Coordinates of C-alpha atoms in Angstrom, one line a residue:
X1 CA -13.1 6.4 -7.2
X2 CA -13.4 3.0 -8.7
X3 CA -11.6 1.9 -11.2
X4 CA -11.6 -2.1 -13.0
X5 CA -8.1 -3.8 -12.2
X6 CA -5.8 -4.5 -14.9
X7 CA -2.3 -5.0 -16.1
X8 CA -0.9 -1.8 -15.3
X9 CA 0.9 0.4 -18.5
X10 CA 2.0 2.3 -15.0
X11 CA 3.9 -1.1 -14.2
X12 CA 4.8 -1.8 -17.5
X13 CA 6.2 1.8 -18.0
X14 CA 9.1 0.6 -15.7
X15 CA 9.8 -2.9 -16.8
X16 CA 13.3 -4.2 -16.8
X17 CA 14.1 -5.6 -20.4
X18 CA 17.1 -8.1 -20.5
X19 CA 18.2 -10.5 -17.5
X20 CA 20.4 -8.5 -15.1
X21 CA 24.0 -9.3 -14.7
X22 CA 24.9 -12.1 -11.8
X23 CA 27.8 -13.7 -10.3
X24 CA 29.1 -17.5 -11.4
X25 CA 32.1 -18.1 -9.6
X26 CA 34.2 -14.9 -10.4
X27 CA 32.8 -13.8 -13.8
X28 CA 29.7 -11.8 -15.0
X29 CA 26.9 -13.7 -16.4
X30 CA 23.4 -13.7 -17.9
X31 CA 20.7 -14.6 -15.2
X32 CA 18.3 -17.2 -16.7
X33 CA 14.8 -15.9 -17.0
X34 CA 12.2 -16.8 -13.8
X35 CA 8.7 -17.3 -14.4
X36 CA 7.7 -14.4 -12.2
X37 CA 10.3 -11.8 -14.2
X38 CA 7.2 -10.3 -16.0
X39 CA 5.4 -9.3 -13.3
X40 CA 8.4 -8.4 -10.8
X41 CA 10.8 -6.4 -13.8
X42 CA 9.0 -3.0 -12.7
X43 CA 9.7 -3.4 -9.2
X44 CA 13.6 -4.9 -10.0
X45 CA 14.2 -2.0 -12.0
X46 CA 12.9 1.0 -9.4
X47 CA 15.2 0.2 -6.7
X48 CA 14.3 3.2 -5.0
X49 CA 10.5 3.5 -2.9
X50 CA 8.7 6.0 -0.6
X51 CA 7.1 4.8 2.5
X52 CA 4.4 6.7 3.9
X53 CA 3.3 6.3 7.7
X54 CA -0.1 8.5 8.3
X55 CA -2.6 8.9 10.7
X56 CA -4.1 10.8 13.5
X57 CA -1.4 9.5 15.7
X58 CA 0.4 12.4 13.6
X59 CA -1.3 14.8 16.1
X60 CA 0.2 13.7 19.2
X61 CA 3.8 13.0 17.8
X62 CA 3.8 9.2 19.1
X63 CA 4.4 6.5 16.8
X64 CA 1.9 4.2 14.8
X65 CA -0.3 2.1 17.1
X66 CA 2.5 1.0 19.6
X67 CA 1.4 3.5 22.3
X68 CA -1.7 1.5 22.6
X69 CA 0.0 -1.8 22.7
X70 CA 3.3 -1.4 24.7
X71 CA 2.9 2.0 26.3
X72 CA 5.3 2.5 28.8
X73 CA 7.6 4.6 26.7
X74 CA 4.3 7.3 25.5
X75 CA 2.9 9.3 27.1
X76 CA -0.7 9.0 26.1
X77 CA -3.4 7.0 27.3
X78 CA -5.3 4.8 25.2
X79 CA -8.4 6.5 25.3
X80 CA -6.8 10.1 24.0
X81 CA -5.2 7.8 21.6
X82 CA -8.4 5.9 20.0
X83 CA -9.9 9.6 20.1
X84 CA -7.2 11.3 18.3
X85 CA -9.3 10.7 14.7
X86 CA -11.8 12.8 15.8
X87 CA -9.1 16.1 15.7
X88 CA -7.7 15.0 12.7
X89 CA -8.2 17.8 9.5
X90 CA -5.2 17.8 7.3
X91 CA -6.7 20.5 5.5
X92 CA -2.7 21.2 4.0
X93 CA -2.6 17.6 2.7
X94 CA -1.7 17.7 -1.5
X95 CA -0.6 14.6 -2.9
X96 CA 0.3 15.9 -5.8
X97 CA 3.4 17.4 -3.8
X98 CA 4.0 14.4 -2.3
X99 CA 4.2 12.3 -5.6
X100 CA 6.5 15.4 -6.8
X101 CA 8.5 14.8 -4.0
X102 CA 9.3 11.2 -4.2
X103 CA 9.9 12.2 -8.1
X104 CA 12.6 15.0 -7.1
X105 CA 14.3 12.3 -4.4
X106 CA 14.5 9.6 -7.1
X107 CA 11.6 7.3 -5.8
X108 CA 10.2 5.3 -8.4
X109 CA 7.2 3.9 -6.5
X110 CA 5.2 5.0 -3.0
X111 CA 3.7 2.5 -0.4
X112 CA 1.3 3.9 1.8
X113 CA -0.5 2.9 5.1
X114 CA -3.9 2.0 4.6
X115 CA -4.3 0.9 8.1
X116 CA -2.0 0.1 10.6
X117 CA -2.4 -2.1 13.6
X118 CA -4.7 0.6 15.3
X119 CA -7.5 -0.5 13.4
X120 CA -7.7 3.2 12.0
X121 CA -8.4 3.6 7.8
X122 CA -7.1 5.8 6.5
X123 CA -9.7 4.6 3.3
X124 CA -13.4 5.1 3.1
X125 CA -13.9 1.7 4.4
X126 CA -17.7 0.6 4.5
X127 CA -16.9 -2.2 6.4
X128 CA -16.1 0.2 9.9
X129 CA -16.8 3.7 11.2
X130 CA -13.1 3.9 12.5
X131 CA -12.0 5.6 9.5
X132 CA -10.6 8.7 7.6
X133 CA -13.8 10.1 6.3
X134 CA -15.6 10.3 9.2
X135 CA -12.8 12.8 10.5
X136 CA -13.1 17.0 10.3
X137 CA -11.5 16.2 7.1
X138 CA -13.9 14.3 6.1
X139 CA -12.2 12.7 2.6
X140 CA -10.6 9.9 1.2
X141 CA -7.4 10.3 1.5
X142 CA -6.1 7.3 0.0
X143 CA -8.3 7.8 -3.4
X144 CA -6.6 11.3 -3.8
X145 CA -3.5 9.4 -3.6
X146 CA -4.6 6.8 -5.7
X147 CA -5.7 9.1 -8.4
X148 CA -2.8 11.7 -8.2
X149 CA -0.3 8.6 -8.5
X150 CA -1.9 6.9 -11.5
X151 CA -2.2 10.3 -13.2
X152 CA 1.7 11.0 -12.8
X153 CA 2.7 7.3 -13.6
X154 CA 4.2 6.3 -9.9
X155 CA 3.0 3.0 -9.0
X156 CA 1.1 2.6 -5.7
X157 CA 1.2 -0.2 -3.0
X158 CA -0.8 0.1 -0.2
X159 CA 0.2 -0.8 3.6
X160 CA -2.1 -3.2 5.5
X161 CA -2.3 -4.6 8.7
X162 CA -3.4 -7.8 9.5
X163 CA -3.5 -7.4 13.6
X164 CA -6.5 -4.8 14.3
X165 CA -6.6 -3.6 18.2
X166 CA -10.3 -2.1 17.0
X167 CA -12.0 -5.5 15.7
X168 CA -13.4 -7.4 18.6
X169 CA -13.1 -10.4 16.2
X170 CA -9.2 -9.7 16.5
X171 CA -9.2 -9.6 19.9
X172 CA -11.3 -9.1 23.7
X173 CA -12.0 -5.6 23.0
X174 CA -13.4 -5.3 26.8
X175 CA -9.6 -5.5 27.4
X176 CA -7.1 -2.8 27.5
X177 CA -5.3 -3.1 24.4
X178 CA -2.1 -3.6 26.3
X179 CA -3.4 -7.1 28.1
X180 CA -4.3 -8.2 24.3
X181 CA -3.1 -6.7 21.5
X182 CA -1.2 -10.0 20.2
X183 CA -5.2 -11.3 19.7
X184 CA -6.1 -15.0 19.6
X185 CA -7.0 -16.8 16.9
X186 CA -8.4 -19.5 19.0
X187 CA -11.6 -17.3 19.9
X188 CA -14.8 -18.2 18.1
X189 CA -15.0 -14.5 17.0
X190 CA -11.6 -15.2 14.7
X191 CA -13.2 -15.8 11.7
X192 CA -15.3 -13.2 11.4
X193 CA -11.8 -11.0 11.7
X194 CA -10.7 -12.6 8.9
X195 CA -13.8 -12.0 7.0
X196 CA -13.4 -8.3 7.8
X197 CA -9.9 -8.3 6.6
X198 CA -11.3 -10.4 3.3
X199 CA -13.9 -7.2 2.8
X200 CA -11.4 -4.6 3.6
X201 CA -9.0 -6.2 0.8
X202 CA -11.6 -6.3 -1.5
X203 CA -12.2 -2.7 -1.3
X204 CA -8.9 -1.7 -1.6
X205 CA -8.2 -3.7 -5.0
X206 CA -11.4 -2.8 -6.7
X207 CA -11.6 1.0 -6.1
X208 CA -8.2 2.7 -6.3
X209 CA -6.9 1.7 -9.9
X210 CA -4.2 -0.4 -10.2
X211 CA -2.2 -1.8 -7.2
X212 CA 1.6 -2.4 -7.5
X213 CA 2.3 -3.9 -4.5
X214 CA 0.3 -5.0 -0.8
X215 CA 2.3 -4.7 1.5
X216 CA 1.3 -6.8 5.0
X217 CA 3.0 -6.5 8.3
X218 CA 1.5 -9.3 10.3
X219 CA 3.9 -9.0 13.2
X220 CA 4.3 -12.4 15.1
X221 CA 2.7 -15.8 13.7
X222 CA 1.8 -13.9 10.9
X223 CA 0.8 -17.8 9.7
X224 CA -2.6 -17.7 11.3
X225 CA -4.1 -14.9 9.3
X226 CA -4.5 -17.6 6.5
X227 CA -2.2 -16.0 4.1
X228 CA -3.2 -18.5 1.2
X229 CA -6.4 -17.0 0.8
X230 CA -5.5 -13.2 0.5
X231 CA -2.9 -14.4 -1.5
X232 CA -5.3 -15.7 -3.9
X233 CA -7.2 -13.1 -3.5
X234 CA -4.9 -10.7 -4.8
X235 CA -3.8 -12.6 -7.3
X236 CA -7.5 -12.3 -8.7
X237 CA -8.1 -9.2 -8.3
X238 CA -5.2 -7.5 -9.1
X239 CA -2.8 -10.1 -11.0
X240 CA 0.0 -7.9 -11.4
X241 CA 0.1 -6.7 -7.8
X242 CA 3.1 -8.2 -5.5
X243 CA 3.0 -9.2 -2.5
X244 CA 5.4 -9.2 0.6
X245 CA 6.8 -11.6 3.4
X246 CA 4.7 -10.6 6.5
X247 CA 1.5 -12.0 6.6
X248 CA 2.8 -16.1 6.7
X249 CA 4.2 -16.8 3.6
X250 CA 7.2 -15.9 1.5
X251 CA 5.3 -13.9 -0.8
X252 CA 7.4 -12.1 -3.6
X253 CA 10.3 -10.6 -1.5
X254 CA 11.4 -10.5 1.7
X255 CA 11.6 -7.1 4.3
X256 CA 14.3 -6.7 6.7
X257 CA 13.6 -4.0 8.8
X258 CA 16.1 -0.4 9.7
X259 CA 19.1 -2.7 8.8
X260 CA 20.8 -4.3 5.4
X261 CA 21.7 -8.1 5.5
X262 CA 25.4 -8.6 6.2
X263 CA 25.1 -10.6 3.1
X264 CA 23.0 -11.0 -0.5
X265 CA 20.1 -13.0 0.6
X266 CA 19.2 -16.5 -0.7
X267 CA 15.9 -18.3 -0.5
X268 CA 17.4 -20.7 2.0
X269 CA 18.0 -17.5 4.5
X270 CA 14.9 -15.3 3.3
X271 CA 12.6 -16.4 6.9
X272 CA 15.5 -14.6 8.9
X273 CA 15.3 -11.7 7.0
X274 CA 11.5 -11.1 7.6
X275 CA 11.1 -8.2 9.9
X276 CA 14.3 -8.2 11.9
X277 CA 17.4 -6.3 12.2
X278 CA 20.6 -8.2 10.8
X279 CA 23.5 -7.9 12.8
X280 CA 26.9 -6.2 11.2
X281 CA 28.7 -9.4 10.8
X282 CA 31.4 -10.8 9.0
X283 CA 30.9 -8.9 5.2
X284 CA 30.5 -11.9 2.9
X285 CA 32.8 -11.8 0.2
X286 CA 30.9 -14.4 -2.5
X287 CA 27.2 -13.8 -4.4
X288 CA 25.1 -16.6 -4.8
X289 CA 23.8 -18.2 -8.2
X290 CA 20.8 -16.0 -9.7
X291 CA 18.8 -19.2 -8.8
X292 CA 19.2 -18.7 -5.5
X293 CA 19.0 -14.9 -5.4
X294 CA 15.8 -14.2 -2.7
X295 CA 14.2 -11.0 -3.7
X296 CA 14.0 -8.1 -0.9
X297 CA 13.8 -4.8 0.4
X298 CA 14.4 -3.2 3.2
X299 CA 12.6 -0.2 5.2
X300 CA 14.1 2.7 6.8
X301 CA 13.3 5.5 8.7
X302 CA 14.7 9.3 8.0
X303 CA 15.2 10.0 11.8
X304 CA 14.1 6.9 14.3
X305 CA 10.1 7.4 14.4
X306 CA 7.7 6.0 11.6
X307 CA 5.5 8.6 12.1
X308 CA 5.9 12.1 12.7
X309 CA 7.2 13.0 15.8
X310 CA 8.2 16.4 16.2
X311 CA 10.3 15.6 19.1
X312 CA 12.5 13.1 17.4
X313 CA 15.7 15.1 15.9
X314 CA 17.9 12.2 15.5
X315 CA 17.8 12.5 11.4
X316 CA 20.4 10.7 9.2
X317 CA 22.6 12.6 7.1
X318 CA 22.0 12.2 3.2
X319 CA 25.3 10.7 3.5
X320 CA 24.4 7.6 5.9
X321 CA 21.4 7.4 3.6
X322 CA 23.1 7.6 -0.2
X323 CA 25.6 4.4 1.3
X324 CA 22.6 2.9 2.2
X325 CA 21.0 3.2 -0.8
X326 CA 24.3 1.7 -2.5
X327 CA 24.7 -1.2 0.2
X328 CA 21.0 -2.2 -0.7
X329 CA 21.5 -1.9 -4.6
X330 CA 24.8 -4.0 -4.1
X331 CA 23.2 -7.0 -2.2
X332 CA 20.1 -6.7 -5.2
X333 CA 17.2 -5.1 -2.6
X334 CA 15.5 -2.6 -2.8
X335 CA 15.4 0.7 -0.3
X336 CA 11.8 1.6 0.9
X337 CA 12.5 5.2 2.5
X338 CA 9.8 6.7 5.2
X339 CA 8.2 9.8 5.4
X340 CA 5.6 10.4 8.3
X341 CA 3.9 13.4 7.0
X342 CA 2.5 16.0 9.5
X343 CA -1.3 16.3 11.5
X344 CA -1.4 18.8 8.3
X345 CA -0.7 16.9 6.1
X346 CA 2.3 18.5 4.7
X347 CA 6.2 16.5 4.9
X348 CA 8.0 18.7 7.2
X349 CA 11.2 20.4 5.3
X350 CA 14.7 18.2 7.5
X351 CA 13.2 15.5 5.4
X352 CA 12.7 17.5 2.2
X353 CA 16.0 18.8 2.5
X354 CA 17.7 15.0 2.9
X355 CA 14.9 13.5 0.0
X356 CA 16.0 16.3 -2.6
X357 CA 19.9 15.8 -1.7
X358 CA 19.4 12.2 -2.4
X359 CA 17.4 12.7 -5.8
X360 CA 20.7 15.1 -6.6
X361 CA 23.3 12.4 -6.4
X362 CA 20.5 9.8 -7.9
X363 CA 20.3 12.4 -11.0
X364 CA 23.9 12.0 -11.6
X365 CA 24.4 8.5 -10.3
X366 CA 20.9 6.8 -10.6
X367 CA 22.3 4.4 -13.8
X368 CA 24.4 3.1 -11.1
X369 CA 21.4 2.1 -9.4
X370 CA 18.4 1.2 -11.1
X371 CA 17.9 -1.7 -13.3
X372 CA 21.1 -3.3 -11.2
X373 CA 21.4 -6.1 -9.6
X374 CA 23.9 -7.4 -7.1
X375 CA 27.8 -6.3 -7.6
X376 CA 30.1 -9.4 -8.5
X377 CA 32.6 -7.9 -5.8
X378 CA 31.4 -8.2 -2.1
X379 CA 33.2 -7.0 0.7
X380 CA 35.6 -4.2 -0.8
X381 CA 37.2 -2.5 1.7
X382 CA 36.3 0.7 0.4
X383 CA 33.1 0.8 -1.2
X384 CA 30.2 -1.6 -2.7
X385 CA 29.6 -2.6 -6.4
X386 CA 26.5 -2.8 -8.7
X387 CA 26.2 -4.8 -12.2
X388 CA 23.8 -4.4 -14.8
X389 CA 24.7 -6.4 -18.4
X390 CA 27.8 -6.3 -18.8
X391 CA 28.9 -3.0 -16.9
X392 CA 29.8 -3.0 -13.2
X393 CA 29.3 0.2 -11.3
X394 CA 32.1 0.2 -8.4
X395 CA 30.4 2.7 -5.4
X396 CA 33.8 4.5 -4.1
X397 CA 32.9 5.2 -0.8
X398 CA 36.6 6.6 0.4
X399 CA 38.7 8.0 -2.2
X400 CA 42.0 7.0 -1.9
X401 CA 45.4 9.5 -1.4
X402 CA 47.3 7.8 -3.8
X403 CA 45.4 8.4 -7.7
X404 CA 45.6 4.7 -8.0
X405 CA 42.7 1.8 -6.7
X406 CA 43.2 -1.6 -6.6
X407 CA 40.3 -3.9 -7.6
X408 CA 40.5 -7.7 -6.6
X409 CA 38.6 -10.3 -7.8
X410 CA 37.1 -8.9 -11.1
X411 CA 37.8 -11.7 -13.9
X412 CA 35.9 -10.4 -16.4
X413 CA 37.9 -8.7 -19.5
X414 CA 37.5 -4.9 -18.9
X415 CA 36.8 -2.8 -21.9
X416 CA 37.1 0.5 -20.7
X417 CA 36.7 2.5 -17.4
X418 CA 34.9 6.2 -16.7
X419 CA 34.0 8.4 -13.9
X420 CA 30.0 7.6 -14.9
X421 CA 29.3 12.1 -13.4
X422 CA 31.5 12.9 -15.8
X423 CA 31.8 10.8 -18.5
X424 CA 35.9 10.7 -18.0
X425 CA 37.6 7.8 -19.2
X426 CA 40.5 6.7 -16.8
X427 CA 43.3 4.9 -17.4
X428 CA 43.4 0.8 -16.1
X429 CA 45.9 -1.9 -16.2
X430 CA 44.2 -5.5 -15.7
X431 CA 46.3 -8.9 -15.0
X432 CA 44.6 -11.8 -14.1
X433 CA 42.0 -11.4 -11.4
X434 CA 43.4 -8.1 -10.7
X435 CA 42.1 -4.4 -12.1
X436 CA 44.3 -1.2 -11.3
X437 CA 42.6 1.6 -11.9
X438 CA 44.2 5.4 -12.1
X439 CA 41.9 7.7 -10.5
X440 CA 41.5 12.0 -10.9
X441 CA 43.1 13.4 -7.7
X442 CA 39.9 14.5 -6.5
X443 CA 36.7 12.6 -5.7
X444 CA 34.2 13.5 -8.0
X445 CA 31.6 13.5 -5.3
X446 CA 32.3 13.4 -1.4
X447 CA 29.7 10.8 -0.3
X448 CA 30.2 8.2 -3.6
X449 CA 32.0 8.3 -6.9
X450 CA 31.1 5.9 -9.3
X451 CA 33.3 4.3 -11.9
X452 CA 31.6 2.3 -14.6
X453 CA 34.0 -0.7 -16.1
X454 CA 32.4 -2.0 -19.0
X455 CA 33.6 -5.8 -20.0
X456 CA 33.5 -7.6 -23.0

């Protein structure tokens, strides 16, 4: 499959019109416009993304890659490990389920790994024999992704690693990936890695359509894989792709990892954000000025493995993951969800189950979600709030005994309230700063009710 990059109509299907809503002291404006809100609106606007971990490793239930680099905690050599490709025959694999899936869960765009830090593609690569097509299976699994994505509108990102434990330009290879896996750029080999990773680029962003998003996940000193030219690279291949945080450079938004920030990110905080897991802090109560705002997302496992594992049962309740969701959306990131399918390439059915529950509530709820930006009210006590023009979406977490919730903080003149399920206008009393809302007896859902309060 090769198809010329363009501007995407798949990107453009989902662009944001309008400036979202934003904080200035205590009252709702109108964000000025950025230069990059063209090209980012689609990506503002989906809130909601599937991450897709794949690869022989799927066979021996062990994460991506790390068995070979730290594997004290695996149980599998690094020989069976390197070997596992030649087993590998997902002869169940359909993405066209897939894409349905992420569809039914409320997933408005799907990232998937191309290669991760194994040096495995999972791409017809002509650049190295480690790859997905010279498996029993013996196809190209990410053009049938491609192509069953761009027929069905979802935009695509694709995964890639810039650390490769299978390029001896990356690294000794006559070392045990354990003694080396960090590699060393100070090897006269390094260039020639980067070249590889220049080809490998190239093929992805001139033969799978249009790309919405590369997604690199350069681990430590991400700086010395000379981000500046695969930046520019993309950037001429595939103008209206975006790019993320991990490969030395701030790219287009940053990606905590298995955590939410304590707070809304700014561009002064955004390098602390990269890759790590943010403490549970003090809650901060103030939003900064759209200015400021730092793009992000965050990425999350359904249980505590990446990829499948079919001996890890610890899998989070569609509860923990709708509040998630909500804490993301009210803090203005975006929630990139995993899925590590199976060795058949089917998505086994605990996180089926939790995916369609969450496309349920997002059915009901999802105006509370996408298109919004971050809430004007941080740090309720009970819940989280969204904005979006002029309407703020207040996420009722814990529904209170007595029918009455106060609402601090909100200096906007409200024009109405209503139970956004049900369409139910409530009655409200506002004075000053202060909104007192009088709520139905009963919580119109048990994991989050949302009011919408329209201002003036």
């Amino acid at each position: 499959m090769c198809l010329r990059p363009r501007i995407s109509s798949i990107l453009r299907k989902y662009a944001f019109v309008g400036c979202a809503a934003c904080l200035a002291g205590s009252a709702l404006c109108q964000s000025p416009p950025r230069p990059d809100d063209q090209r980012t609106a689609w990506y503002r606007e989906a809130k909601f993304g599937m991450f897709i971990h794949w690869g022989p490793y799927s066979l021996a239930s062990v994460e991506a890659s790390w068995p070979i680099m730290e594997p004290a905690e695996w149980h599998i050599s690094e020989s069976e490990y390197v070997s596992l490709f030649r087993r590998f025959n997902p002869t169940n694999y359909d993405p066209q389920a897939w894409i349905a899936l992420a569809k039914a869960a409320g997933q408005r765009y799907i990232v998937f790994t191309t290669k991760h830090h194994d040096g495995f593609c999972m791409f017809d690569s002509a650049l190295t024999d480690y790859k997905i097509t010279n498996t029993p299976y013996g196809k190209d699994v990410t053009a049938m992704l491609a192509s069953a994505a761009h027929e069905a509108g979802m935009p695509l990102g694709f995964y890639y690693s810039p650390p490769d434990m299978h390029h001896p330009g990356y690294r000794d290879t006559a070392k045990p990936v354990k003694d080396s896996w960090q590699g060393d750029p100070s090897r006269p080999q390094w260039p020639t890695y980067l070249d590889y990773m220049d080809g490998q680029l190239r093929e992805l962003l001139t033969r799978y359509g249009p790309i919405a998003i590369v997604w690199f996940d350069g681990l430590d000193h991400a700086e010395r894989y000379d981000g500046r030219r695969f930046e520019k690279l993309i950037h001429q291949l595939q103008p209206a792709a975006l790019m993320n945080d991990r490969i030395g450079l701030p790219g287009d938004f940053a990606t905590p990892e298995q955590s939410v920030p304590d707070r809304i990110p700014t561009k002064d905080d955004a390098r602390t954000l990269e890759g790590t897991r943010i403490g549970q802090t003090r809650q901060s109560t103030s939003a900064p000025a759209p200015v400021n705002f730092q793009m992000w997302e965050t990425c999350e496992t359904l249980n505590n493995t990446w990829a499948y594992n079919r001996n890890d049962r610890k899998f989070k309740s569609v509860k923990e993951l709708i509040r998630e969701l909500v804490d993301v959306a009210s803090k203005g990131g975006n929630f990139l969800l995993n899925v590590g399918p199976t060795p058949e390439g089917t998505i086994q059915p605990e996180f089926v189950e939790r995916l369609r529950a969450i496309g349920d509530w997002m059915r009901i709820n999802g105006d509370s979600i996408y298109g919004t930006t971050y809430g004007p009210l941080q740090g309720l006590p009970y819940g989280k709030t969204t904005a979006k023009g002029k309407t703020v979406y207040l996420h009722v977490f814990d529904w209170p005994a007595k029918p009455q919730l106060i609402v601090p903080g909100l200096a906007s003149h409200v024009k109405q309230v209503a139970v956004l399920a049900t369409g139910e206008r409530v009655r409200f009393q506002q004075s000053g700063g202060r909104l007192a809302i009088t709520l139905p007896r009963r919580a119109p859902d048990s994991v989050d009710s949302v009011l919408q309060i329209d201002t003036r």
